């Protein structure tokens, strides 16, 4: 698989047997969700768990044409026009995502989302609502690897692409295993590598390798998706 240092902005791969979509930059998550709906991997009105050091819950500018997505080509076109911080609201507008849950160390962005600062906070406050009527909903896990870099948000101008402060590998593996196994059976998983927010290519590669190991993807075949 391509090393992080060699990934361009449009790099993205899919592990078909597990419905896992991985991308360098997070705006492509919108495209993955729409393609997943078109491929019937998920149903419209999915529940989304967004695990990130940023809420990414800004509305796209009015000139971005978010409309019904009826083809993979259209999904990729819209995804390319979005930014890394405004891809969730468009998925609500298309109806692909209905309920948004978030885990991350940031202020709650809107009354329309459920927010927890940590995994344990989420389990205490929102798990019951999240798994309620689970037979009627599809479930999406959306993970940004910068969730494990404590410098991803604080003093961002000094830490862009450098100065990482990662959690211990033991903690990272523990959190990934909980997200993988302890909530629901995920219908679709999207993962953003976000190397600049991880502190650079080297720490991003470290986090990516841990993710691939925990989610048992090291020996899985993958395909490019657009």
Coordinates of C-alpha atoms in Angstrom, one line a residue:
X1 CA 0.0 0.0 0.0
X2 CA 1.1 3.6 -0.7
X3 CA 3.1 5.2 2.1
X4 CA 1.6 8.3 3.6
X5 CA 4.4 10.5 2.4
X6 CA 3.6 9.5 -1.2
X7 CA -0.2 10.1 -1.0
X8 CA -1.6 12.9 -3.1
X9 CA -4.7 14.8 -2.1
X10 CA -7.0 12.5 -4.0
X11 CA -5.6 9.2 -2.6
X12 CA -8.3 6.8 -1.5
X13 CA -8.7 3.0 -1.3
X14 CA -11.4 0.7 -0.4
X15 CA -11.4 -2.8 1.3
X16 CA -14.4 -4.3 -0.4
X17 CA -14.8 -7.4 1.9
X18 CA -15.2 -5.1 4.9
X19 CA -16.8 -2.0 3.5
X20 CA -14.0 0.2 4.7
X21 CA -13.0 3.3 2.8
X22 CA -9.7 5.0 3.6
X23 CA -8.7 8.4 2.3
X24 CA -5.9 10.9 2.8
X25 CA -8.3 13.9 3.2
X26 CA -11.6 13.9 5.0
X27 CA -13.8 15.6 2.4
X28 CA -13.9 12.2 0.5
X29 CA -15.9 10.7 3.3
X30 CA -19.0 12.4 1.7
X31 CA -18.3 10.6 -1.5
X32 CA -17.7 7.2 0.2
X33 CA -21.1 7.5 2.0
X34 CA -22.9 8.4 -1.1
X35 CA -21.2 5.6 -3.1
X36 CA -22.0 3.2 -0.2
X37 CA -25.7 4.1 -0.5
X38 CA -25.6 3.6 -4.2
X39 CA -23.9 0.2 -3.8
X40 CA -26.6 -0.6 -1.1
X41 CA -23.9 -1.1 1.5
X42 CA -26.0 1.4 3.6
X43 CA -29.5 2.6 3.5
X44 CA -30.5 6.3 3.5
X45 CA -31.0 7.8 6.9
X46 CA -27.9 6.3 8.4
X47 CA -26.6 7.0 11.9
X48 CA -23.1 8.4 11.8
X49 CA -20.5 8.3 14.6
X50 CA -17.8 10.9 13.8
X51 CA -14.6 10.4 15.8
X52 CA -12.3 13.3 15.3
X53 CA -10.3 16.1 16.9
X54 CA -12.5 18.5 14.8
X55 CA -16.3 18.6 14.4
X56 CA -16.2 19.2 10.6
X57 CA -19.7 20.5 10.9
X58 CA -19.7 23.6 8.8
X59 CA -22.1 24.3 6.0
X60 CA -20.5 24.4 2.6
X61 CA -20.6 27.7 0.7
X62 CA -23.6 28.4 -1.4
X63 CA -21.7 28.0 -4.7
X64 CA -21.0 24.3 -4.0
X65 CA -23.8 22.4 -5.8
X66 CA -25.0 19.8 -3.3
X67 CA -27.9 17.9 -4.9
X68 CA -29.2 14.4 -5.2
X69 CA -26.4 12.0 -5.9
X70 CA -27.4 9.4 -8.5
X71 CA -24.0 8.2 -9.7
X72 CA -20.5 7.5 -8.4
X73 CA -19.2 10.2 -10.8
X74 CA -21.4 12.8 -9.2
X75 CA -20.5 11.6 -5.7
X76 CA -16.8 12.1 -6.5
X77 CA -17.4 15.4 -8.2
X78 CA -19.1 16.8 -5.1
X79 CA -16.6 15.3 -2.8
X80 CA -13.8 17.0 -4.7
X81 CA -15.5 20.4 -4.3
X82 CA -15.9 20.1 -0.5
X83 CA -13.4 21.0 2.1
X84 CA -12.1 18.8 5.0
X85 CA -14.4 20.6 7.4
X86 CA -17.8 20.8 5.6
X87 CA -18.6 17.3 4.4
X88 CA -21.1 16.1 7.1
X89 CA -23.9 18.6 6.5
X90 CA -24.1 17.8 2.8
X91 CA -24.6 14.2 3.6
X92 CA -27.5 15.2 5.8
X93 CA -28.9 17.3 3.0
X94 CA -28.9 14.4 0.6
X95 CA -30.6 12.2 3.3
X96 CA -27.8 9.7 3.4
X97 CA -27.1 10.6 7.0
X98 CA -30.0 11.3 9.4
X99 CA -28.5 11.3 12.9
X100 CA -25.0 12.6 13.8
X101 CA -23.1 11.5 16.9
X102 CA -19.6 12.9 17.6
X103 CA -16.7 12.0 19.9
X104 CA -14.0 14.7 20.1
X105 CA -12.4 17.3 22.4
X106 CA -14.3 20.3 21.0
X107 CA -17.4 22.3 21.9
X108 CA -20.7 20.8 20.8
X109 CA -21.3 22.4 17.3
X110 CA -25.1 22.3 17.1
X111 CA -28.2 21.2 18.9
X112 CA -28.7 18.9 15.9
X113 CA -25.9 16.5 16.9
X114 CA -25.1 14.4 19.9
X115 CA -21.6 15.1 21.2
X116 CA -19.3 13.5 23.7
X117 CA -15.7 14.5 24.6
X118 CA -14.4 10.9 25.0
X119 CA -15.4 7.3 24.2
X120 CA -16.4 6.7 27.9
X121 CA -18.5 9.9 27.8
X122 CA -20.3 8.7 24.7
X123 CA -21.0 5.3 26.3
X124 CA -22.4 6.9 29.4
X125 CA -24.5 9.6 27.7
X126 CA -25.4 8.5 24.2
X127 CA -24.9 4.8 23.6
X128 CA -28.5 3.8 24.3
X129 CA -29.9 6.4 21.9
X130 CA -27.3 5.4 19.3
X131 CA -28.2 1.7 19.3
X132 CA -31.9 2.3 19.6
X133 CA -33.9 0.6 16.8
X134 CA -30.7 -0.6 15.3
X135 CA -32.5 -3.0 13.0
X136 CA -34.0 0.0 11.1
X137 CA -30.8 2.0 10.6
X138 CA -27.5 1.6 8.9
X139 CA -24.4 2.6 10.9
X140 CA -21.4 4.5 9.7
X141 CA -18.2 4.9 11.7
X142 CA -16.2 7.9 10.5
X143 CA -12.7 8.1 12.0
X144 CA -10.0 10.7 11.6
X145 CA -6.6 9.5 12.8
X146 CA -5.8 12.9 14.2
X147 CA -8.1 12.0 17.0
X148 CA -5.0 10.4 18.5
X149 CA -2.8 13.5 18.3
X150 CA -3.3 15.8 21.2
X151 CA -1.7 18.7 19.2
X152 CA -4.2 18.3 16.3
X153 CA -6.3 21.3 17.4
X154 CA -4.4 23.2 20.1
X155 CA -2.2 26.0 18.7
X156 CA -2.8 24.7 15.2
X157 CA -0.6 27.3 13.6
X158 CA 2.4 25.9 15.4
X159 CA 1.6 22.3 14.9
X160 CA 0.5 22.0 11.3
X161 CA 2.4 19.1 9.9
X162 CA 4.8 18.9 12.8
X163 CA 5.2 18.7 16.6
X164 CA 2.9 15.6 17.2
X165 CA 1.9 14.5 20.6
X166 CA 0.4 11.1 20.2
X167 CA -1.3 9.0 22.8
X168 CA 0.5 5.8 23.7
X169 CA 0.2 2.9 21.3
X170 CA -1.6 0.9 24.1
X171 CA -4.3 3.6 24.4
X172 CA -4.7 3.9 20.7
X173 CA -5.1 0.2 20.2
X174 CA -7.6 0.0 23.1
X175 CA -9.7 2.8 21.7
X176 CA -9.7 1.3 18.2
X177 CA -10.7 -2.1 19.5
X178 CA -13.6 -0.5 21.4
X179 CA -14.8 1.4 18.3
X180 CA -14.5 -1.8 16.3
X181 CA -16.1 -4.3 18.6
X182 CA -18.2 -2.7 21.4
X183 CA -20.9 -0.7 19.8
X184 CA -22.7 -2.0 16.7
X185 CA -21.9 -4.0 13.6
X186 CA -20.8 -1.2 11.3
X187 CA -22.3 -1.2 7.8
X188 CA -19.6 1.1 6.5
X189 CA -16.4 2.6 7.9
X190 CA -14.6 5.7 6.6
X191 CA -11.1 6.6 7.8
X192 CA -9.2 9.8 7.1
X193 CA -5.4 9.8 7.6
X194 CA -5.1 13.7 7.7
X195 CA -1.3 13.7 7.9
X196 CA -1.0 17.4 8.5
X197 CA -3.2 17.2 11.6
X198 CA -1.4 14.1 12.8
X199 CA 1.8 16.1 13.0
X200 CA 3.3 15.0 9.7
X201 CA 3.8 12.0 7.5
X202 CA 5.8 9.9 10.0
X203 CA 3.3 10.0 12.9
X204 CA 0.4 9.6 10.4
X205 CA 2.1 6.5 9.1
X206 CA 2.5 5.2 12.6
X207 CA -1.3 5.7 13.3
X208 CA -2.3 4.3 10.0
X209 CA -0.2 1.1 10.6
X210 CA -1.9 0.6 14.0
X211 CA -5.3 1.1 12.4
X212 CA -4.6 -1.5 9.7
X213 CA -3.4 -4.0 12.3
X214 CA -6.3 -3.6 14.7
X215 CA -8.9 -3.7 11.9
X216 CA -7.1 -6.7 10.3
X217 CA -6.5 -5.1 7.0
X218 CA -2.8 -5.7 6.5
X219 CA -3.4 -8.7 4.3
X220 CA -6.7 -7.7 2.8
X221 CA -6.9 -6.8 -0.9
X222 CA -7.9 -3.2 -1.6
X223 CA -9.0 -1.3 -4.7
X224 CA -8.8 2.4 -5.7
X225 CA -12.1 4.1 -5.8
X226 CA -11.9 7.2 -8.0

